[in-house]
Amino acid sequence: MKGLGLPALCLLALGVVPLASEETPGSAESAHVKSTEARNFSLTEVVLPGPLAQVEPFRSPSGGRSLILLVEPGEGSAAPRFIYELRFEDSARLSDLPVVLPPEADSLASVDLSGDGAPELLVGEWGRIFWITGEGKLEPALEGQDVDLKARARLAHDGSTPDSEDLLLGAVGRVGRFGLDAGEGQLRRLEEFRIPVAAKLQGDWLRMSSSLVSAVPSRDEPGQYTYLVGPEAVGDRRLRTLVLETDGELEGRVGERWSRLPSPETVQESLYAALDGEIVLLVTTVQADKRGIFEKEKLRVLRLSEDRSRAGETPILEVVSRTRNWYRPGLGVHDVNVDGYDDVVLVQPKGLGGGELVVEAFMGSGSGEFAKKARRTNLKVETELWSYGEDLNLDGHPDLVLVADEVLLVFLGVSDNETELVVGAEPAWRVPVGEIDDRLRVLDVQGDVRPEVLLIERRHTGGGTDEPEEGEGSDSPATGQERARGRLSLVALTDPRTD
């Protein structure tokens, strides 16, 4: 588990942020954008002058969509970090935001704190959070020993965050919920929740940490979320989850929920999700009492029980996966066959070297039970970079996106209810994207309903050596050397015909 940050102060009035002036010195010289149009896709590639720290989707007051990029300075440079904005209008355009960032800025957040549909842009470094005014200035927002904007509530493993008017920030031993005070134009603490602290001795240091905060969206109320903390292992059989009851009381109430593993096990990965309207906990586990070298991970789907005995309920689904314990499988709840009932999907690298990817769906009945026979697609690809669940061809079925051998492949969900497959065996799109080994996200960047694929390489060293930039002397560390640069690729898909 990870130690999180604690917000401590209140916020000044938040204004609308018009991003990036049209003529910013150096923006065209220090980074470049390349666009490629093909028959069934378009590819926008951005190479930045330094490592890419974070990418945040943004919606302007006028409704325009863009990506905000937090970029570190080049290797050996003492310059501050800076922000670019990648806009999508008639064509992709890159410009830098005319604001001087604090030297240790490491996070961004776009949050509609005022509830007017126009998100505010926040910038964080350890111990402080700022917001960017309409004049392109930084104003202090929160400050404290444990403040960390990176400790926001998470929707999934891809780092996505809730689209909410509240800002939830975790810390060691507590979670704070903040909102905008319309009368005073300030951000104030709405609630504070006490959560457990784990202590672990590391050498001469005692490491204190608390679980991350997860957000599960409401199916019936858009913009509403259930916030949970956990799972916390209690022994080797029980898991505790805390539910944050956001009712407006300053001393926030916390409810306990319990789950029980079928045997002594250690949780490897976990995800909270809504299964037919009920929030459940999905975990992958390995044996706790003895661990085999080639042990395969187990999937458990657990109810969250309000149990006074704290015993917890045993799993409603138990599966031995095909994934060895050194790989990370993908967990999710999706309606695979669009029958109105949620299914559990497990994406699994298979084999000692991960030469195969297995997409397996356990079909739900709507009553908390699952069909005896699972659907399965076996793909002969080697990859650890994939995303399953978004609908890329807008037919209502979840699809699989992955990168293998420097090519983006999209496998469409199968609509035939008689099939045993989850996705098709052949890709509908093949897009050459080069070497990408960092992050893959699928989201509607341009606001046109169809999602795009976002590929992020934080530190890209390809492209040869650098010439000295303006202001660099001949003895600059970057001169004649490969410099680590950030690289971003956005793939927009248009026609699912195969090549």
Coordinates of C-alpha atoms in Angstrom, one line a residue:
M1 CA 0.0 0.0 0.0
K2 CA 1.0 3.6 -0.6
G3 CA 1.3 6.5 1.9
L4 CA -1.1 9.3 0.9
G5 CA -1.3 13.0 1.4
L6 CA -3.3 15.2 3.8
P7 CA -4.9 18.5 2.7
A8 CA -4.7 21.1 5.4
L9 CA -5.8 24.6 4.3
C10 CA -8.6 26.2 2.4
L11 CA -8.8 27.5 -1.1
L12 CA -9.0 31.0 -2.6
A13 CA -11.8 31.8 -5.1
L14 CA -11.5 29.6 -8.3
G15 CA -11.8 31.3 -11.7
V16 CA -12.3 30.1 -15.2
V17 CA -9.0 29.0 -16.8
P18 CA -8.6 29.9 -20.5
L19 CA -5.6 27.8 -21.4
A20 CA -2.5 28.5 -23.5
S21 CA -2.0 31.7 -25.4
E22 CA -1.8 31.4 -29.2
E23 CA 1.7 32.8 -29.4
T24 CA 3.9 31.4 -26.7
P25 CA 7.6 31.8 -27.2
G26 CA 9.4 28.5 -27.6
S27 CA 6.4 26.3 -27.9
A28 CA 6.9 25.3 -31.5
E29 CA 10.7 24.9 -31.1
S30 CA 10.9 22.8 -28.0
A31 CA 8.3 20.1 -29.0
H32 CA 6.8 18.9 -32.2
V33 CA 3.5 17.3 -33.3
K34 CA 3.2 14.9 -36.2
S35 CA -0.2 13.8 -37.6
T36 CA -0.8 10.8 -39.9
E37 CA -4.1 10.1 -41.7
A38 CA -4.8 6.6 -42.9
R39 CA -7.9 4.8 -44.3
N40 CA -9.3 3.7 -41.0
F41 CA -7.5 5.8 -38.3
S42 CA -5.6 9.0 -37.6
L43 CA -2.5 9.1 -35.5
T44 CA -1.2 12.2 -33.6
E45 CA 2.3 11.9 -32.1
V46 CA 3.8 14.4 -29.8
V47 CA 7.5 14.5 -28.7
L48 CA 8.2 16.8 -25.8
P49 CA 11.5 18.3 -24.7
G50 CA 11.6 16.4 -21.4
P51 CA 10.0 13.4 -19.6
L52 CA 6.2 13.4 -19.4
A53 CA 5.1 13.5 -15.8
Q54 CA 1.3 13.4 -16.3
V55 CA -1.5 13.7 -18.8
E56 CA -4.9 15.1 -17.8
P57 CA -8.0 15.5 -20.0
F58 CA -9.5 19.0 -19.9
R59 CA -12.7 20.7 -21.0
S60 CA -12.6 24.4 -21.5
P61 CA -15.5 26.8 -20.6
S62 CA -16.5 26.9 -24.3
G63 CA -16.7 23.1 -24.4
G64 CA -13.4 22.5 -26.3
R65 CA -11.5 19.4 -25.4
S66 CA -7.8 19.1 -24.9
L67 CA -5.0 17.3 -23.1
I68 CA -2.9 19.0 -20.5
L69 CA 0.7 17.7 -20.3
L70 CA 3.0 18.2 -17.3
V71 CA 6.6 18.1 -18.6
E72 CA 9.8 17.8 -16.7
P73 CA 12.9 19.8 -17.8
G74 CA 15.6 18.0 -19.8
E75 CA 18.3 15.9 -18.2
G76 CA 20.7 17.8 -16.1
S77 CA 18.6 21.0 -16.3
A78 CA 17.6 23.0 -13.2
A79 CA 14.7 24.7 -15.0
P80 CA 11.2 24.4 -13.6
R81 CA 8.6 22.0 -15.0
F82 CA 6.1 23.4 -17.5
I83 CA 2.7 22.7 -19.0
Y84 CA 1.7 22.1 -22.6
E85 CA -1.8 21.9 -24.0
L86 CA -2.7 19.7 -26.9
R87 CA -5.9 21.0 -28.6
F88 CA -8.1 19.2 -31.1
E89 CA -10.0 21.5 -33.4
D90 CA -9.5 21.4 -37.2
S91 CA -6.1 19.8 -36.5
A92 CA -3.9 19.0 -33.5
R93 CA -2.1 22.0 -32.1
L94 CA 0.4 22.2 -29.2
S95 CA 1.2 25.3 -27.1
D96 CA 2.6 25.9 -23.7
L97 CA 0.7 27.5 -20.8
P98 CA 2.3 30.8 -19.8
V99 CA 2.7 30.0 -16.1
V100 CA 5.8 29.3 -13.9
L101 CA 5.4 26.1 -12.0
P102 CA 6.9 25.2 -8.6
P103 CA 10.1 23.2 -9.1
E104 CA 8.7 20.0 -7.7
A105 CA 5.3 20.0 -9.4
D106 CA 4.4 16.4 -10.1
S107 CA 0.6 16.2 -10.6
L108 CA -2.4 17.7 -12.3
A109 CA -6.1 17.6 -11.7
S110 CA -9.1 18.9 -13.6
V111 CA -12.0 19.3 -11.2
D112 CA -15.3 21.2 -11.6
L113 CA -15.3 22.5 -8.0
S114 CA -17.8 25.3 -8.7
G115 CA -20.3 22.9 -10.4
D116 CA -20.8 25.2 -13.4
G117 CA -19.5 22.7 -15.9
A118 CA -16.1 24.5 -16.3
P119 CA -13.4 22.5 -14.5
E120 CA -10.6 24.3 -12.6
L121 CA -7.0 23.2 -13.3
L122 CA -5.0 22.3 -10.2
V123 CA -1.2 21.7 -10.0
G124 CA 0.4 19.9 -7.1
E125 CA 3.7 19.1 -5.5
W126 CA 4.3 17.3 -2.2
G127 CA 3.0 19.5 0.6
R128 CA 1.2 22.1 -1.6
I129 CA -1.6 22.4 -4.2
F130 CA -2.2 25.4 -6.5
W131 CA -4.8 26.4 -9.0
I132 CA -4.2 28.3 -12.2
T133 CA -6.2 31.6 -12.5
G134 CA -7.6 33.1 -15.7
E135 CA -4.6 35.3 -15.9
G136 CA -2.3 32.3 -15.9
K137 CA -1.0 32.8 -12.4
L138 CA -0.6 30.2 -9.6
E139 CA -2.6 30.7 -6.4
P140 CA -2.1 28.6 -3.3
A141 CA -4.9 26.2 -2.7
L142 CA -3.9 23.7 0.0
E143 CA -0.8 23.4 2.1
G144 CA 0.3 20.9 4.8
Q145 CA 2.9 18.3 5.6
D146 CA 1.0 15.4 3.9
V147 CA -0.8 17.3 1.1
D148 CA -0.6 15.2 -2.2
L149 CA -2.7 15.8 -5.2
K150 CA -1.7 12.4 -6.5
A151 CA -3.7 10.9 -3.6
R152 CA -7.1 11.6 -5.3
A153 CA -9.8 8.9 -5.3
R154 CA -9.3 6.4 -8.2
L155 CA -11.8 4.8 -10.5
A156 CA -9.6 2.1 -11.9
H157 CA -5.9 1.0 -12.3
D158 CA -5.4 3.3 -15.3
G159 CA -5.3 6.3 -12.9
S160 CA -8.7 7.7 -14.0
T161 CA -10.5 9.9 -11.4
P162 CA -14.1 10.8 -10.6
D163 CA -15.8 13.5 -12.6
S164 CA -17.2 15.1 -9.4
E165 CA -17.7 18.6 -7.9
D166 CA -15.8 17.3 -4.8
L167 CA -12.1 16.7 -4.3
L168 CA -11.3 13.7 -2.2
L169 CA -7.7 13.5 -1.0
G170 CA -6.3 10.6 1.0
A171 CA -3.6 10.8 3.6
V172 CA -2.0 8.6 6.2
G173 CA -4.8 7.9 8.7
R174 CA -7.5 10.1 7.1
V175 CA -9.4 11.1 4.0
G176 CA -10.5 14.7 3.4
R177 CA -13.4 15.8 1.1
F178 CA -13.3 19.4 -0.2
G179 CA -15.7 21.5 -2.1
L180 CA -16.2 25.1 -3.2
D181 CA -17.9 27.5 -0.8
A182 CA -19.9 29.6 -3.3
G183 CA -20.6 32.4 -0.8
E184 CA -17.0 33.0 0.1
G185 CA -15.4 31.7 -3.1
Q186 CA -13.2 29.3 -1.2
L187 CA -12.6 25.6 -1.1
R188 CA -13.3 24.3 2.4
R189 CA -13.1 21.0 4.1
L190 CA -16.5 19.4 4.0
E191 CA -15.7 16.2 5.8
E192 CA -12.8 14.3 7.2
F193 CA -12.7 10.5 7.7
R194 CA -10.5 8.5 9.9
I195 CA -9.0 5.4 8.3
P196 CA -6.6 2.7 9.5
V197 CA -2.8 3.1 9.5
A198 CA -0.4 0.3 8.7
A199 CA 3.1 0.4 10.2
K200 CA 6.0 -1.5 8.7
L201 CA 9.7 -1.5 9.8
Q202 CA 12.0 -0.9 6.9
G203 CA 15.6 -0.9 8.1
D204 CA 15.9 1.9 10.7
W205 CA 12.7 3.5 9.5
L206 CA 9.0 2.9 10.4
R207 CA 6.9 3.3 7.3
M208 CA 3.3 4.4 7.9
S209 CA 0.7 4.0 5.2
S210 CA -3.0 3.9 4.5
S211 CA -5.0 2.2 1.7
L212 CA -5.9 4.2 -1.4
V213 CA -9.4 5.6 -1.9
S214 CA -11.5 4.0 -4.6
A215 CA -14.6 5.5 -6.3
V216 CA -17.4 3.5 -7.8
P217 CA -19.9 5.5 -10.0
S218 CA -23.6 5.3 -9.4
R219 CA -25.5 3.7 -12.3
D220 CA -28.7 5.6 -11.5
E221 CA -27.3 9.0 -10.5
P222 CA -24.7 10.5 -12.9
G223 CA -21.9 12.3 -11.1
Q224 CA -22.5 10.4 -7.8
Y225 CA -20.0 8.0 -6.4
T226 CA -19.5 5.6 -3.5
Y227 CA -16.1 6.0 -1.9
L228 CA -14.3 3.1 -0.4
V229 CA -11.0 2.5 1.4
G230 CA -9.3 -0.9 1.3
P231 CA -9.1 -3.8 1.2
E232 CA -7.3 -4.2 4.5
A233 CA -6.1 -7.7 5.3
V234 CA -7.1 -8.8 8.8
G235 CA -5.2 -12.1 9.2
D236 CA -4.9 -14.2 6.1
R237 CA -8.6 -15.0 5.6
R238 CA -10.6 -11.8 6.1
L239 CA -10.6 -8.4 4.3
R240 CA -12.1 -5.2 5.6
T241 CA -13.5 -2.4 3.5
L242 CA -14.4 1.0 4.7
V243 CA -17.3 2.9 3.1
L244 CA -17.1 6.7 3.4
E245 CA -20.6 8.0 4.2
T246 CA -20.6 11.5 2.6
D247 CA -23.5 13.1 4.4
G248 CA -22.0 16.5 5.0
E249 CA -21.0 16.1 8.7
L250 CA -17.5 17.5 9.4
E251 CA -16.5 14.4 11.3
G252 CA -17.3 11.9 8.5
R253 CA -18.8 8.6 9.3
V254 CA -17.2 5.4 8.2
G255 CA -19.0 2.1 7.7
E256 CA -17.3 -1.3 7.9
R257 CA -17.8 -4.1 5.3
W258 CA -16.3 -7.6 5.6
S259 CA -15.3 -10.3 3.0
R260 CA -13.8 -13.7 3.6
L261 CA -11.3 -15.6 1.4
P262 CA -11.8 -19.4 1.0
S263 CA -8.3 -20.2 2.3
P264 CA -5.2 -18.4 3.7
E265 CA -4.3 -16.0 0.8
T266 CA -2.5 -12.8 0.1
V267 CA -4.1 -10.2 -2.1
Q268 CA -2.1 -9.2 -5.2
E269 CA -4.5 -6.9 -7.1
S270 CA -7.9 -5.5 -6.1
L271 CA -10.7 -3.6 -7.7
Y272 CA -14.1 -2.3 -6.4
A273 CA -16.9 -2.4 -9.0
A274 CA -20.7 -2.5 -9.3
L275 CA -22.1 -5.9 -10.3
D276 CA -25.8 -5.6 -11.2
G277 CA -26.1 -2.6 -8.9
E278 CA -24.2 -4.2 -5.9
I279 CA -20.7 -3.1 -5.1
V280 CA -18.3 -6.0 -5.0
L281 CA -14.6 -6.5 -4.4
L282 CA -12.6 -8.3 -7.1
V283 CA -9.1 -9.6 -6.0
T284 CA -6.4 -11.8 -7.3
T285 CA -4.5 -13.8 -4.7
V286 CA -1.7 -16.2 -4.0
Q287 CA -1.3 -18.6 -1.2
A288 CA -0.4 -17.0 2.1
D289 CA 1.0 -20.0 4.0
K290 CA 3.2 -21.3 1.1
R291 CA 4.0 -19.8 -2.2
G292 CA 5.0 -22.0 -5.2
I293 CA 7.5 -20.6 -7.8
F294 CA 5.1 -21.3 -10.6
E295 CA 1.9 -20.6 -8.7
K296 CA -1.0 -19.3 -10.7
E297 CA -3.0 -16.5 -9.3
K298 CA -6.6 -16.9 -8.1
L299 CA -9.6 -14.7 -8.9
R300 CA -12.1 -14.0 -6.1
V301 CA -15.3 -12.0 -6.4
L302 CA -16.4 -11.0 -2.9
R303 CA -19.5 -9.4 -1.5
L304 CA -19.1 -6.6 1.1
S305 CA -21.1 -7.7 4.1
E306 CA -22.4 -5.6 7.0
D307 CA -21.5 -8.4 9.4
R308 CA -21.5 -7.8 13.2
S309 CA -19.4 -10.9 13.7
R310 CA -16.9 -9.6 11.1
A311 CA -16.6 -13.0 9.6
G312 CA -17.5 -11.9 6.1
E313 CA -19.0 -13.8 3.2
T314 CA -17.1 -16.3 1.1
P315 CA -16.7 -15.6 -2.6
I316 CA -19.5 -15.7 -5.1
L317 CA -16.9 -16.6 -7.8
E318 CA -13.7 -18.6 -7.3
V319 CA -11.4 -19.2 -10.3
V320 CA -7.8 -20.3 -10.8
S321 CA -6.4 -18.1 -13.5
R322 CA -3.9 -18.9 -16.2
T323 CA -1.5 -16.2 -15.0
R324 CA 1.7 -16.9 -13.2
N325 CA 2.3 -14.9 -10.1
W326 CA 4.9 -12.6 -11.7
Y327 CA 2.3 -11.2 -14.2
R328 CA -0.4 -8.7 -13.5
P329 CA -3.9 -9.8 -14.8
G330 CA -6.7 -7.3 -15.6
L331 CA -9.9 -7.3 -13.7
G332 CA -13.3 -5.8 -14.6
V333 CA -17.1 -6.0 -14.6
H334 CA -18.7 -5.5 -18.0
D335 CA -21.9 -6.6 -19.8
V336 CA -20.1 -8.7 -22.4
N337 CA -23.1 -10.0 -24.4
V338 CA -25.4 -6.9 -23.7
D339 CA -28.1 -8.9 -22.1
G340 CA -28.6 -6.5 -19.2
Y341 CA -26.6 -8.6 -16.7
D342 CA -23.1 -7.8 -15.6
D343 CA -20.2 -10.3 -16.2
V344 CA -16.8 -10.6 -14.7
V345 CA -13.9 -10.4 -17.1
L346 CA -10.3 -11.5 -16.5
V347 CA -7.5 -10.6 -18.9
Q348 CA -4.6 -13.0 -18.4
P349 CA -1.1 -13.3 -19.8
K350 CA -0.5 -17.0 -20.1
G351 CA 2.6 -19.1 -20.2
L352 CA 6.0 -18.9 -18.5
G353 CA 7.0 -16.1 -20.9
G354 CA 3.6 -14.6 -21.4
G355 CA 3.3 -15.5 -25.1
E356 CA -0.4 -15.7 -25.1
L357 CA -3.2 -13.4 -23.8
V358 CA -6.4 -15.1 -22.6
V359 CA -9.6 -13.0 -22.3
E360 CA -12.1 -14.9 -20.1
A361 CA -15.6 -13.8 -19.2
F362 CA -17.7 -15.4 -16.4
M363 CA -21.3 -14.8 -17.5
G364 CA -23.6 -13.4 -14.8
S365 CA -27.3 -14.2 -14.4
G366 CA -28.2 -11.0 -12.5
S367 CA -28.8 -12.9 -9.3
G368 CA -25.2 -13.1 -8.1
E369 CA -24.6 -16.5 -9.8
F370 CA -22.5 -17.3 -12.8
A371 CA -22.9 -19.7 -15.7
K372 CA -20.9 -23.0 -15.3
K373 CA -19.1 -22.4 -18.6
A374 CA -17.1 -19.3 -19.3
R375 CA -16.5 -17.5 -22.6
R376 CA -12.9 -17.4 -23.7
T377 CA -10.7 -15.9 -26.4
N378 CA -7.0 -17.0 -26.7
L379 CA -4.8 -14.6 -28.6
K380 CA -1.3 -15.5 -29.7
V381 CA 0.2 -12.1 -28.7
E382 CA 2.8 -11.2 -26.1
T383 CA 1.9 -8.0 -24.3
E384 CA 1.6 -6.4 -20.9
L385 CA -0.1 -3.3 -22.2
W386 CA -3.9 -3.6 -22.8
S387 CA -7.3 -2.2 -22.0
Y388 CA -10.6 -4.0 -22.0
G389 CA -14.1 -2.6 -21.6
E390 CA -14.5 0.5 -23.8
D391 CA -16.7 0.4 -27.0
L392 CA -14.5 1.6 -29.8
N393 CA -16.8 0.8 -32.8
L394 CA -20.0 2.0 -31.0
D395 CA -21.9 -1.3 -31.3
G396 CA -22.6 -1.6 -27.6
H397 CA -20.1 -4.4 -26.9
P398 CA -16.9 -3.9 -24.9
D399 CA -13.7 -4.2 -26.9
L400 CA -10.0 -5.1 -26.3
V401 CA -7.1 -2.8 -27.1
L402 CA -3.5 -3.8 -26.8
V403 CA 0.0 -3.1 -28.1
A404 CA 2.2 -5.9 -29.4
D405 CA 5.3 -5.7 -31.6
E406 CA 5.0 -1.9 -31.9
V407 CA 1.4 -2.2 -33.3
L408 CA -1.8 -1.2 -31.8
L409 CA -4.4 -3.9 -32.2
V410 CA -8.2 -3.6 -31.5
F411 CA -10.2 -6.8 -31.1
L412 CA -14.0 -6.2 -31.2
G413 CA -16.4 -7.7 -28.8
V414 CA -18.4 -10.6 -30.2
S415 CA -22.2 -9.9 -30.6
D416 CA -23.3 -13.5 -31.3
N417 CA -24.9 -14.8 -28.1
E418 CA -24.2 -18.4 -29.2
T419 CA -20.4 -17.9 -29.4
E420 CA -17.9 -19.0 -26.9
L421 CA -15.6 -16.1 -27.6
V422 CA -15.3 -12.8 -25.8
V423 CA -13.6 -10.8 -28.5
G424 CA -12.9 -11.7 -32.1
A425 CA -9.8 -13.8 -32.9
E426 CA -8.6 -11.2 -35.5
P427 CA -8.0 -7.5 -35.0
A428 CA -10.3 -5.0 -36.6
W429 CA -7.7 -2.3 -36.5
R430 CA -3.9 -2.5 -36.9
V431 CA -2.1 0.8 -36.2
P432 CA 1.8 1.1 -36.2
V433 CA 2.6 3.1 -33.1
G434 CA 6.3 2.3 -32.5
E435 CA 7.8 1.3 -29.2
I436 CA 5.4 2.0 -26.4
D437 CA 5.8 0.3 -23.0
D438 CA 4.5 2.6 -20.4
R439 CA 0.7 3.3 -20.3
L440 CA -2.4 2.8 -22.4
R441 CA -5.7 4.6 -21.8
V442 CA -9.0 4.5 -23.7
L443 CA -11.1 7.6 -23.3
D444 CA -13.2 10.2 -25.3
V445 CA -10.5 12.9 -25.6
Q446 CA -12.2 14.9 -28.3
G447 CA -15.7 14.8 -27.0
D448 CA -17.2 13.1 -30.1
V449 CA -18.7 10.1 -28.2
R450 CA -16.3 7.6 -29.9
P451 CA -13.3 7.0 -27.5
E452 CA -9.7 7.4 -28.6
V453 CA -6.6 5.4 -27.6
L454 CA -4.0 7.3 -25.6
L455 CA -0.5 5.9 -25.5
I456 CA 2.0 7.4 -23.1
E457 CA 5.7 6.9 -22.9
R458 CA 7.0 8.9 -20.0
R459 CA 10.7 8.7 -20.9
H460 CA 11.4 8.1 -24.6
T461 CA 15.0 8.0 -25.7
G462 CA 14.6 7.3 -29.4
G463 CA 15.1 9.8 -32.2
G464 CA 18.9 10.3 -32.2
T465 CA 20.9 13.1 -30.5
D466 CA 19.9 16.6 -29.7
E467 CA 21.3 19.8 -31.0
P468 CA 21.8 22.6 -28.4
E469 CA 18.7 24.6 -27.8
E470 CA 18.6 28.3 -27.5
G471 CA 20.4 29.3 -24.3
E472 CA 22.4 26.1 -24.0
G473 CA 26.2 26.3 -24.1
S474 CA 28.4 23.8 -25.8
D475 CA 29.1 22.1 -22.5
S476 CA 25.4 21.4 -21.8
P477 CA 24.9 17.8 -20.7
A478 CA 22.3 17.4 -23.5
T479 CA 24.7 18.4 -26.3
G480 CA 25.4 15.4 -28.6
Q481 CA 23.7 13.0 -26.3
E482 CA 20.4 11.2 -26.3
R483 CA 17.9 13.1 -24.1
A484 CA 15.0 11.4 -22.4
R485 CA 11.8 13.0 -23.8
G486 CA 8.2 12.4 -23.2
R487 CA 6.2 10.9 -26.0
L488 CA 2.4 10.8 -26.5
S489 CA 0.4 9.1 -29.2
L490 CA -3.3 9.6 -29.8
V491 CA -5.1 7.1 -32.0
A492 CA -8.6 8.1 -33.4
L493 CA -10.3 5.1 -35.1
T494 CA -12.8 5.7 -37.9
D495 CA -13.6 2.5 -39.8
P496 CA -13.4 -1.0 -38.3
R497 CA -12.6 -2.8 -41.6
T498 CA -9.6 -5.0 -41.4
D499 CA -6.6 -4.4 -43.7

